[in-house]
Coordinates of C-alpha atoms in Angstrom, one line a residue:
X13 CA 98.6 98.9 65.3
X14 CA 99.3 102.5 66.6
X15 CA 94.9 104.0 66.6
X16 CA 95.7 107.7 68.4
X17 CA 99.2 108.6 67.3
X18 CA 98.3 111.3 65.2
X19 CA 95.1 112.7 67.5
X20 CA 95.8 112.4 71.2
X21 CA 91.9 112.2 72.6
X22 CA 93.2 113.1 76.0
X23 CA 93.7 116.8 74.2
X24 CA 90.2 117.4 73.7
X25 CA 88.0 118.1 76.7
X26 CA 86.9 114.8 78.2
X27 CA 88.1 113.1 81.4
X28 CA 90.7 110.8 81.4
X29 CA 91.8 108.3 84.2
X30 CA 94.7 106.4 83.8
X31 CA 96.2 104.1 87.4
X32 CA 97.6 104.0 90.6
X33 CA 100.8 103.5 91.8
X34 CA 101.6 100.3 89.8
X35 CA 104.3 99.5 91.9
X36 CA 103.2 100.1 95.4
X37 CA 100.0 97.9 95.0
X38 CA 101.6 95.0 93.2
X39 CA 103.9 95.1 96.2
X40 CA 102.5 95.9 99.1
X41 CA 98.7 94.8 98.2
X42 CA 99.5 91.8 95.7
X43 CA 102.8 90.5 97.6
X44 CA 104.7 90.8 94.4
X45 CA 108.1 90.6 94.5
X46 CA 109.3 94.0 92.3
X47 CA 113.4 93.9 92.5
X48 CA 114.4 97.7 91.9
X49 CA 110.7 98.5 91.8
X50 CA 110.5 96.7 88.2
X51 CA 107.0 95.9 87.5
X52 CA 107.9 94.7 84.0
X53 CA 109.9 91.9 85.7
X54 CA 106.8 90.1 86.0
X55 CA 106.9 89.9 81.8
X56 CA 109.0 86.8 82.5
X57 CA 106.3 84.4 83.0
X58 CA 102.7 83.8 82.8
X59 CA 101.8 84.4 86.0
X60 CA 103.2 87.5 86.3
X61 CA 101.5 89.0 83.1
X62 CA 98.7 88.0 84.5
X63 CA 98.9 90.2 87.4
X64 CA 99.8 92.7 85.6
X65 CA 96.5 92.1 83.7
X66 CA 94.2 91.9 86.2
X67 CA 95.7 95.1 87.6
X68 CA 94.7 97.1 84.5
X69 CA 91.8 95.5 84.1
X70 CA 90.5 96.5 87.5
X71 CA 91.6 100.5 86.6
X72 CA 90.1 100.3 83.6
X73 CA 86.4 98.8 84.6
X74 CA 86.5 102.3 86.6
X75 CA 86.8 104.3 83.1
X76 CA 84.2 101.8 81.7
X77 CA 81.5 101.8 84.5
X78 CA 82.2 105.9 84.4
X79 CA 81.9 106.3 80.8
X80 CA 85.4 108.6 80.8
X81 CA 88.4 107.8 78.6
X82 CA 91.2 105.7 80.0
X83 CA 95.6 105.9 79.7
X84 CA 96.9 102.1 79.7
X85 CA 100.2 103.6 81.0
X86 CA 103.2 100.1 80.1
X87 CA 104.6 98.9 83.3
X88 CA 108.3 99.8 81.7
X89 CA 109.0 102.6 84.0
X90 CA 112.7 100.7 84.9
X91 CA 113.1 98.8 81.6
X92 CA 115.9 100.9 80.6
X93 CA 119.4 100.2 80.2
X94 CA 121.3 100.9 83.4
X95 CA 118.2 99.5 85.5
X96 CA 118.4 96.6 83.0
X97 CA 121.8 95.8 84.0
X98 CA 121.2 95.2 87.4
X99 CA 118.1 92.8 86.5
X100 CA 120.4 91.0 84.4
X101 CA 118.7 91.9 81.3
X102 CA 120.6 91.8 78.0
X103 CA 119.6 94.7 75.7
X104 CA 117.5 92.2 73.3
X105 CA 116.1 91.0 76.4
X106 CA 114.9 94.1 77.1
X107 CA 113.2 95.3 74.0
X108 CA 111.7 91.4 74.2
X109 CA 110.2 93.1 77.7
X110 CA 109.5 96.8 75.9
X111 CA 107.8 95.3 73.1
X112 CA 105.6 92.7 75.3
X113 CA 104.7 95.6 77.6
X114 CA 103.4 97.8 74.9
X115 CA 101.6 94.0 73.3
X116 CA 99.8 93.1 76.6
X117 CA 98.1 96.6 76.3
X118 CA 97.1 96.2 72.8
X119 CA 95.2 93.1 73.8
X120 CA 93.9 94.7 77.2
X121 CA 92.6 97.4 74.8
X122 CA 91.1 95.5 72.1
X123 CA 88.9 93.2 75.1
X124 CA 87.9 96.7 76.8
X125 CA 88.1 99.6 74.7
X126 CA 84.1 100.6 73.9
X127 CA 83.1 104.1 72.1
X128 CA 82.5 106.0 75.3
X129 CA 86.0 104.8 76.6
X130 CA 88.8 105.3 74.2
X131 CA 92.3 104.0 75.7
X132 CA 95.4 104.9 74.6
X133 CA 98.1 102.9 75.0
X134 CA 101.0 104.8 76.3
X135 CA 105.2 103.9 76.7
X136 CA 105.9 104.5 80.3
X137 CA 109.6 106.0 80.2
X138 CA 111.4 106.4 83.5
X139 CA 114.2 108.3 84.8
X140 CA 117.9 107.0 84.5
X141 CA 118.3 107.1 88.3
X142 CA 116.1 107.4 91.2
X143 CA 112.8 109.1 90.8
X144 CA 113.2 110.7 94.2
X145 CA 116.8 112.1 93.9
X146 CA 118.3 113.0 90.6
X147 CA 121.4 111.9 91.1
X148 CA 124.3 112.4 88.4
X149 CA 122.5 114.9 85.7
X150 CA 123.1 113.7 82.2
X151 CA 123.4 116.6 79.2
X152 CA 120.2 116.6 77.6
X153 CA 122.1 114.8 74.8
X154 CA 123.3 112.0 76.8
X155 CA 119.6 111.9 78.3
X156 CA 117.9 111.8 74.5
X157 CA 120.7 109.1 73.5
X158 CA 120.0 106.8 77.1
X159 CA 116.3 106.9 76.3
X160 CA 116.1 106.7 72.5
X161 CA 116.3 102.9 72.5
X162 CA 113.2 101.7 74.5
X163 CA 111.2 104.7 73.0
X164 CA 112.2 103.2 69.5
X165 CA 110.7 100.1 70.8
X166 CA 107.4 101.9 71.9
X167 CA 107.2 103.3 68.5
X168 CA 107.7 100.5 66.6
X169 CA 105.4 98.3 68.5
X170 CA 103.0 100.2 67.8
X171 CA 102.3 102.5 71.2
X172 CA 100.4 106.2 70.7
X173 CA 102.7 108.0 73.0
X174 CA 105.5 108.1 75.6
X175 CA 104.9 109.4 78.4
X176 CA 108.0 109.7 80.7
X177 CA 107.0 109.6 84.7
X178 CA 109.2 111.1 87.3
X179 CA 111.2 113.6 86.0
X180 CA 113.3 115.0 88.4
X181 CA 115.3 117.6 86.3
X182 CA 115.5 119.4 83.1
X183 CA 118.2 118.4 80.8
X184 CA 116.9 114.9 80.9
X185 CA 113.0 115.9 80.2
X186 CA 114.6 117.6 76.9
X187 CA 116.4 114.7 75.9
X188 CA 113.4 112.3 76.2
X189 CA 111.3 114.7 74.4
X190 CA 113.9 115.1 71.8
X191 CA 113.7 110.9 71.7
X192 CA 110.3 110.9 71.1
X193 CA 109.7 113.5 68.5
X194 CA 112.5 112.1 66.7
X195 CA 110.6 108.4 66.5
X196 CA 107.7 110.9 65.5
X197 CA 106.0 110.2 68.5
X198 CA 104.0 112.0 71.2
X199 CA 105.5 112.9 74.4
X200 CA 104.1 114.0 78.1
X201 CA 106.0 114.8 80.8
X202 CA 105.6 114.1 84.1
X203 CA 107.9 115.8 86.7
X204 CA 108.3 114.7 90.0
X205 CA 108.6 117.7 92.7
X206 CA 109.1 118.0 96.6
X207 CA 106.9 119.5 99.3
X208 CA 108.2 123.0 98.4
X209 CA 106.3 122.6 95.1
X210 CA 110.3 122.2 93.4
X211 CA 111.9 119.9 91.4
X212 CA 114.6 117.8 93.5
X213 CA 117.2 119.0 91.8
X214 CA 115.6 123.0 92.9
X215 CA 113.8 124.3 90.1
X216 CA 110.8 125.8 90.0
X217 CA 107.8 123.9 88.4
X218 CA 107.2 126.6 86.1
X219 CA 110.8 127.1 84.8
X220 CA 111.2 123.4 83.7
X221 CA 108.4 123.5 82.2
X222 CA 109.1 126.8 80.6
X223 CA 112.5 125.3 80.1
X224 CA 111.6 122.4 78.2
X225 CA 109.4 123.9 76.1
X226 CA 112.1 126.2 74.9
X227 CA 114.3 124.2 74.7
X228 CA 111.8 122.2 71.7
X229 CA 110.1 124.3 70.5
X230 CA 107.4 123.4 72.8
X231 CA 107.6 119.9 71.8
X232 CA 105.9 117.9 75.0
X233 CA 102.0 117.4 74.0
X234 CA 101.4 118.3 77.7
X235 CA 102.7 118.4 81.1
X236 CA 101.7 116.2 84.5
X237 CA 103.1 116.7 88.0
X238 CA 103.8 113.1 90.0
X239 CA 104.7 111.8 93.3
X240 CA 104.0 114.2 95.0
X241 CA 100.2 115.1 97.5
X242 CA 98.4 117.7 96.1
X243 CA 99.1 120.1 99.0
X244 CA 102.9 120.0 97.7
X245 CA 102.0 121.6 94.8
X246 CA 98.0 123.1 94.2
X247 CA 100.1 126.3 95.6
X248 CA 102.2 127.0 93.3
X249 CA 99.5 126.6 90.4
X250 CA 98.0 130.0 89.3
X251 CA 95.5 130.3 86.9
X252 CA 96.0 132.4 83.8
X253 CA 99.6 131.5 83.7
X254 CA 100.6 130.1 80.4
X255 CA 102.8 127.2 82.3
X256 CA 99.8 126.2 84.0
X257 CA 98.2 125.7 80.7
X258 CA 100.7 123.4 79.9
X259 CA 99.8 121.3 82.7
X260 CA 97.0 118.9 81.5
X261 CA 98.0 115.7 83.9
X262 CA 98.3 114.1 87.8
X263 CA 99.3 111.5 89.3
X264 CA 99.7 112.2 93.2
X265 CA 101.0 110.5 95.8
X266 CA 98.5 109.0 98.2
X267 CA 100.7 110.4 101.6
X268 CA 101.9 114.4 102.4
X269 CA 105.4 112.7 103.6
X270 CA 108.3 113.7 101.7
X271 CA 110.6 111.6 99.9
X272 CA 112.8 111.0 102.4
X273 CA 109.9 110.3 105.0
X274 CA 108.5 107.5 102.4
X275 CA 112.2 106.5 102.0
X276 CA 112.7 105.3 105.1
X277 CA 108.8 104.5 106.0
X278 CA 108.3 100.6 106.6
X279 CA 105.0 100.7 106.1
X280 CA 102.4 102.0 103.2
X281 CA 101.0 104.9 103.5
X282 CA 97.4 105.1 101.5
X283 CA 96.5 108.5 102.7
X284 CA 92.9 109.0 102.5
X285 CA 91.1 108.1 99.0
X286 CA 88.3 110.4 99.9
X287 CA 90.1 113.7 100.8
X288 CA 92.9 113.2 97.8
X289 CA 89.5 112.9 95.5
X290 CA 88.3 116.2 97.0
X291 CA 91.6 117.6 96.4
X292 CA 91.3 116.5 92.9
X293 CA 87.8 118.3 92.5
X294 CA 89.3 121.4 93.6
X295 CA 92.0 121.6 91.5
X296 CA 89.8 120.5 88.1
X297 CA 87.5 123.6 89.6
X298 CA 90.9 125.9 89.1
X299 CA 92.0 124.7 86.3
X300 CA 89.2 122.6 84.2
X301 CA 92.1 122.0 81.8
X302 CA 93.5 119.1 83.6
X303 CA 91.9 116.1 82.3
X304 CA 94.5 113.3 82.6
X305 CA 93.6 111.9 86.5
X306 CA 95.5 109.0 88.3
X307 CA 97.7 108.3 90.9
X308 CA 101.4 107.5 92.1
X309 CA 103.1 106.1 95.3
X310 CA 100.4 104.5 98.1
X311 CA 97.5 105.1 95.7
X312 CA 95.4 101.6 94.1
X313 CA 92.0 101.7 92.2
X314 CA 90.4 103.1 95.6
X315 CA 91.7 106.1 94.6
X316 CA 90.7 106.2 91.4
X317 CA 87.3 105.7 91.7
X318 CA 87.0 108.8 94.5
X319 CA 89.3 110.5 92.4
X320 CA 86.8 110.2 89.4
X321 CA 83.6 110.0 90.8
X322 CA 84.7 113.4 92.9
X323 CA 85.7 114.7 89.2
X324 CA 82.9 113.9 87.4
X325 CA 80.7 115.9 89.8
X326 CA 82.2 118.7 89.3
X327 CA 82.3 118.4 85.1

């Protein structure tokens, strides 16, 4: 079932887009209810599913009418164990959940996939706590053992990678890449940082990633940087580093507030589709290595389509 397992197209040259922020448009545009920010909740019933199809449908007629690849990313980012528990989710019922997430994307693919548009059909992996604060930091052991389950789920339904969003410190981006080479699959991943251009828990962008990549023998197929506007971190990004070549993915927030700004906002704040495109343009004009284009928090297919029509101008 598995098609780019073995050849990630994303890894060639190409543009790929992938979505928005999943859960801040199901919410706040759809009226969705999302307890604990679990969009594969709506797994539970038809009309849910449905939802979630449209919603990848409408990201995906952007890669199609653009003639660029596309990432069907699995709305799984809290189907893990502890966030399981307080859904009320046995651990069968959540590898029921895993393994429809990754199925409703193998369908989405087979009805939209054409030759100019590959999709790949990725296992969205989350973090154990919060994606804004880290929390209690597991051992990069406990991390790969928390995280092996749903990623064996991903791999034997039949996804071609994991890619684990919101990283928000080190030992657990080792253990989920350890996870995923282990189930022989490949593995991105996606740290979240703060307006300093750090990781929450204080590390610099280019030691986790340079401590990762020691740590597994270089193991992650590539990096992204989440959640965060690209004036938190285009500064820290120099070109002709060998971190930054690592770096092959974003997804941005839509707002410059800080985590605890959108913490406690009440409102959505969709930035501005046209400058965060713009600031996407300039960024592929640094560094034409990043290819993997979509968004996080406050950002919808609006986005998306400034983000890649900016992008494909400057190609």
């Amino acid at each position: 079932m598995t098609r780019y397992r073995d050849a990630l197209p994303q890894l060639g040259d190409r543009l790929f887009l992938t979505d928005g922020g999943i859960e801040t448009t199901l919410i706040f545009h759809e009226g969705l209810d999302l307890p604990y920010f679990a969009a594969f909740h709506l797994l539970k019933d038809a009309g849910g599913t449905g939802a979630l199809k449209d919603y990848y449908r409408r990201h995906a007629a952007i890669a199609r009418d653009s003639g660029t690849g596309f990432i069907l990313e699995s709305a799984t980012w809290r189907a893990s164990a502890d966030w399981g528990d307080k859904l009320g989710y046995s651990r069968n019922a959540l590898d029921d959940a895993n393994r429809k997430a990754i199925e409703m994307l193998h369908e989405l693919r087979d009805e939209l996939e054409t030759g100019a548009t590959p999709m790949v059909v990725s296992g969205c992996v989350g973090p154990r706590g919060d994606g804004y604060d880290p929390g209690s930091v597991m051992t990069a052991a406990e991390a790969e053992a928390y995280h092996a389950r749903q990623i064996g789920v991903f791999a034997e339904a039949g996804a071609d990678m994991v890619t684990a969003i919101t990283m928000t410190n080190v030992p657990e981006a080792i253990g989920v890449t350890r996870a995923a080479r282990a189930r022989g699959m490949p593995v991105a991943i996606s740290f979240t940082v703060e307006t300093d251009g750090r990781l929450p828990t204080g590390e610099p962008l280019w030691d986790a990633v340079s401590a990762v990549d020691s740590a597994t023998g270089s193991g992650p197929a590539y990096y992204m940087i989440n959640c965060a506007h690209p004036s938190h971190f285009a500064g820290q990004l120099e070109a002709g580093e060998a971190w930054v070549d690592r770096i092959r993915g974003l997804r941005a927030n839509a707002s410059r507030c800080s985590h605890a700004e959108l913490d406690q906002a009440t409102e959505l704040d969709t930035g501005d589709p046209v400058e965060l495109g713009r600031l996407y343009r300039e960024l592929r004009g640094r560094f034409g290595h990043i290819n993997v284009l979509g968004g996080c928090c406050g950002t919808d297919h609006r986005h998306i389509e400034q983000i890649c029509d900016h992008c494909r101008q400057a190609a």
